[in-house]
Tab-separated table of C-alpha atoms and ligand atoms in Angstrom:
chain	number	residue	atom	x	y	z
A	1	MET	CA	78.726	83.972	54.798
A	2	THR	CA	78.116	86.865	57.085
A	3	SER	CA	78.514	90.083	55.108
A	4	ASP	CA	79.653	91.652	51.852
A	5	TYR	CA	82.889	92.508	53.596
A	6	HIS	CA	83.515	88.832	54.416
A	7	ARG	CA	82.552	87.677	50.913
A	8	ARG	CA	85.199	89.957	49.379
A	9	LEU	CA	88.125	88.711	51.478
A	10	PRO	CA	90.815	86.622	49.696
A	11	TYR	CA	90.777	83.466	51.870
A	12	GLY	CA	93.798	81.208	51.451
A	13	GLU	CA	95.826	83.930	49.722
A	14	ARG	CA	99.058	85.464	50.910
A	15	ARG	CA	98.802	89.232	50.624
A	16	SER	CA	101.882	91.223	49.694
A	17	ALA	CA	103.821	92.808	52.545
A	18	GLU	CA	104.902	95.575	50.179
A	19	PRO	CA	102.642	98.329	51.618
A	20	LEU	CA	104.475	97.975	54.949
A	21	VAL	CA	108.064	97.019	54.063
A	22	GLY	CA	110.187	100.164	54.123
A	23	HIS	CA	107.647	102.083	56.211
A	24	PRO	CA	109.481	103.884	59.038
A	25	PHE	CA	107.348	102.174	61.706
A	26	PHE	CA	107.621	98.605	60.283
A	27	PRO	CA	110.246	96.551	62.141
A	28	PHE	CA	111.021	93.967	59.421
A	29	GLU	CA	112.858	94.150	56.101
A	30	GLY	CA	113.836	91.830	53.318
A	31	ASP	CA	111.735	88.876	52.193
A	32	VAL	CA	108.769	89.152	54.550
A	33	GLN	CA	106.001	86.631	53.847
A	34	VAL	CA	102.442	87.287	54.992
A	35	VAL	CA	100.535	84.243	56.329
A	36	PRO	CA	97.577	83.022	54.231
A	37	LEU	CA	94.275	84.590	55.299
A	38	ASP	CA	92.129	82.156	57.311
A	39	GLU	CA	88.386	81.733	56.892
A	40	PRO	CA	86.288	83.315	59.674
A	41	VAL	CA	85.528	81.152	62.726
A	42	LEU	CA	81.822	81.409	63.598
A	43	PRO	CA	80.592	81.419	66.201
A	44	GLU	CA	83.805	82.858	67.618
A	45	PRO	CA	85.590	80.852	70.335
A	46	THR	CA	84.924	82.135	73.846
A	47	ARG	CA	87.400	84.518	75.451
A	48	GLY	CA	88.997	83.958	78.854
A	49	GLY	CA	86.582	84.801	81.667
A	50	GLU	CA	83.502	84.866	79.413
A	51	GLY	CA	80.456	85.595	81.571
A	52	GLY	CA	82.718	85.928	84.598
A	53	GLU	CA	83.523	82.154	84.543
A	54	ASP	CA	87.151	81.122	85.139
A	55	CYS	CA	88.352	84.722	84.810
A	56	TRP	CA	92.054	84.933	85.659
A	57	SER	CA	91.712	88.579	86.714
A	58	CYS	CA	88.896	87.738	89.150
A	59	SER	CA	90.360	84.452	90.417
A	60	GLU	CA	93.659	86.114	91.464
A	61	PRO	CA	92.638	89.768	91.848
A	62	ASP	CA	95.904	91.008	93.371
A	63	LYS	CA	98.295	89.055	91.137
A	64	ASP	CA	100.742	91.505	89.482
A	65	ALA	CA	98.739	94.472	90.829
A	66	ILE	CA	101.004	97.444	91.642
A	67	TRP	CA	98.277	99.986	92.494
A	68	ARG	CA	94.540	99.986	93.161
A	69	ASP	CA	91.717	102.180	94.335
A	70	ALA	CA	88.085	101.292	95.088
A	71	GLN	CA	87.315	100.833	91.365
A	72	TRP	CA	90.504	100.186	89.369
A	73	LYS	CA	93.769	98.276	89.539
A	74	LEU	CA	96.975	98.604	87.540
A	75	LYS	CA	98.943	95.450	86.771
A	76	ALA	CA	102.555	95.125	85.593
A	77	ARG	CA	103.432	91.518	84.807
A	78	LYS	CA	107.100	90.993	84.013
A	79	PRO	CA	110.118	92.693	82.452
A	80	SER	CA	109.856	93.083	78.684
A	81	GLY	CA	111.518	95.137	75.961
A	82	LEU	CA	109.864	98.484	76.732
A	83	PRO	CA	110.645	100.477	79.897
A	84	PHE	CA	107.129	99.793	81.229
A	85	VAL	CA	104.017	97.885	80.172
A	86	ALA	CA	100.865	97.642	82.294
A	87	THR	CA	97.135	96.960	82.137
A	88	LEU	CA	94.385	98.969	83.797
A	89	GLU	CA	91.384	96.863	84.805
A	90	PRO	CA	88.211	97.416	86.842
A	91	ARG	CA	88.375	95.517	90.128
A	92	ASP	CA	85.000	93.924	89.331
A	93	HIS	CA	84.238	91.893	86.216
A	94	TYR	CA	82.878	94.074	83.411
A	95	ARG	CA	83.195	94.382	79.652
A	96	LEU	CA	83.542	97.808	78.047
A	97	ASP	CA	79.900	97.699	76.940
A	98	ASN	CA	78.532	97.023	80.407
A	99	LEU	CA	80.850	99.193	82.513
A	100	PRO	CA	78.543	101.001	84.952
A	101	PRO	CA	78.375	104.830	84.872
A	102	GLU	CA	80.437	105.193	88.056
A	103	LEU	CA	83.317	103.422	86.285
A	104	THR	CA	82.976	105.148	82.906
A	105	ALA	CA	83.045	108.439	84.836
A	106	THR	CA	86.451	107.706	86.338
A	107	LEU	CA	87.968	105.855	83.345
A	108	GLY	CA	89.126	109.022	81.549
A	109	PRO	CA	90.748	110.647	84.583
A	110	THR	CA	92.384	107.322	85.521
A	111	ILE	CA	93.832	106.896	82.000
A	112	GLN	CA	95.255	110.396	82.270
A	113	ARG	CA	96.857	109.658	85.654
A	114	VAL	CA	98.362	106.336	84.543
A	115	ALA	CA	99.695	107.817	81.295
A	116	LYS	CA	101.380	110.654	83.188
A	117	ALA	CA	102.860	108.376	85.859
A	118	ILE	CA	104.442	106.213	83.129
A	119	GLN	CA	105.554	109.173	81.010
A	120	ASP	CA	107.404	110.604	84.016
A	121	LEU	CA	109.787	107.596	84.087
A	122	ASP	CA	113.273	108.696	82.961
A	123	PRO	CA	113.565	106.788	79.660
A	124	VAL	CA	109.995	107.508	78.511
A	125	ALA	CA	108.786	110.093	75.989
A	126	ARG	CA	105.132	109.112	75.626
A	127	THR	CA	102.646	106.577	76.949
A	128	HIS	CA	100.686	104.677	74.324
A	129	PHE	CA	97.480	102.966	75.402
A	130	ASN	CA	95.003	100.744	73.653
A	131	ARG	CA	92.279	98.197	74.128
A	132	TRP	CA	92.116	94.942	72.155
A	133	GLY	CA	90.036	92.652	74.345
A	134	ASP	CA	90.438	89.518	72.213
A	135	GLY	CA	92.081	87.452	74.964
A	136	SER	CA	90.126	88.166	78.144
A	137	GLU	CA	86.566	89.397	78.577
A	138	HIS	CA	87.494	91.291	81.767
A	139	PHE	CA	87.952	94.858	80.464
A	140	HIS	CA	91.611	95.838	80.292
A	141	LEU	CA	93.500	98.719	78.714
A	142	TRP	CA	97.160	98.237	77.764
A	143	PHE	CA	99.700	100.972	78.488
A	144	LEU	CA	103.038	100.836	76.641
A	145	ALA	CA	105.867	103.250	77.399
A	146	ARG	CA	107.512	104.630	74.241
A	147	PRO	CA	111.190	105.309	74.981
A	148	LEU	CA	112.552	108.813	74.379
A	149	GLY	CA	113.924	109.377	70.904
A	150	MET	CA	113.100	105.899	69.598
A	151	MET	CA	111.195	107.050	66.552
A	152	GLN	CA	110.889	103.559	65.032
A	153	LEU	CA	108.692	102.673	68.027
A	154	ARG	CA	106.009	105.192	67.147
A	155	GLY	CA	102.552	103.808	66.458
A	156	ALA	CA	101.003	100.368	66.698
A	157	MET	CA	104.226	98.405	66.043
A	158	ILE	CA	105.405	99.323	69.539
A	159	ALA	CA	103.680	96.130	70.720
A	160	ILE	CA	105.916	94.094	68.349
A	161	TRP	CA	109.048	95.915	69.518
A	162	ASP	CA	108.132	95.053	73.124
A	163	ASP	CA	108.714	91.385	72.176
A	164	LEU	CA	111.786	92.038	69.983
A	165	LEU	CA	113.914	94.243	72.266
A	166	PRO	CA	115.945	92.731	75.129
A	167	ALA	CA	113.940	92.574	78.357
A	168	ILE	CA	114.893	95.217	80.913
A	169	PRO	CA	116.629	93.947	84.101
A	170	ALA	CA	114.295	92.715	86.864
A	171	GLU	CA	115.555	95.391	89.302
A	172	GLU	CA	114.757	98.142	86.812
A	173	PHE	CA	111.284	96.682	86.213
A	174	THR	CA	110.637	96.680	89.973
A	175	ALA	CA	111.952	100.223	90.391
A	176	ASN	CA	109.780	101.509	87.529
A	177	ALA	CA	106.721	99.734	88.951
A	178	ARG	CA	107.367	101.326	92.362
A	179	ARG	CA	107.697	104.794	90.860
A	180	VAL	CA	104.501	104.469	88.821
A	181	ALA	CA	102.567	103.065	91.807
A	182	ALA	CA	103.839	105.811	94.128
A	183	ALA	CA	102.964	108.551	91.618
A	184	LEU	CA	99.426	107.179	91.298
A	185	ALA	CA	99.007	106.829	95.067
A	186	GLU	CA	99.860	110.530	95.520
A	187	HIS	CA	96.422	111.307	94.083
A	188	GLY	CA	94.422	108.428	95.563
A	189	GLY	CA	94.370	104.683	95.934
A	190	GLU	CA	97.202	102.592	97.356
A	191	ALA	CA	100.563	101.488	96.001
A	192	LEU	CA	101.022	97.713	96.165
A	193	ALA	CA	104.433	97.467	94.496
A	194	GLY	CA	106.812	96.556	97.325
B	201	ZN	ZN1	86.980	89.029	85.685
């Protein structure tokens, strides 16, 4: 086994959901059952686009892109439960750990611009963003719009609520994408959302 941490884990057991049930951010109640904890998988399976091979972001670089500049692109895929969900990706294939200095230098300012463009949509109070990176190797940051006043959607469970809430109408999704793209393009780059 790989570490003391791994040796301590209760493989095969179902942990109690009790620490989360009743928490104001937890979207489930009643008899919630936690899945049994799986053993680690080593070596880990490869992610999509590992080493730049068969990367879906590189093979269709403009698919779902609503804005881009010389370095970055913002993608919005399809209507979902939140007012707006998007990913920011470098136009070239990099991981976080090998992003070149010219991209790390613009990452912070670009996050700030994207967060503001999304937050300025009418139903939105705050833009959450995060990086998981377990699906695709091509670096991508998720942006999730937290609707105004919806206090249950604070924190990490917002990603669960995005799947649980009814998807917004397609026209509204398109209109939001256009507004975000236009707001970004005001300060550089080009809007691609029709
Ligand atoms: Zn790629």
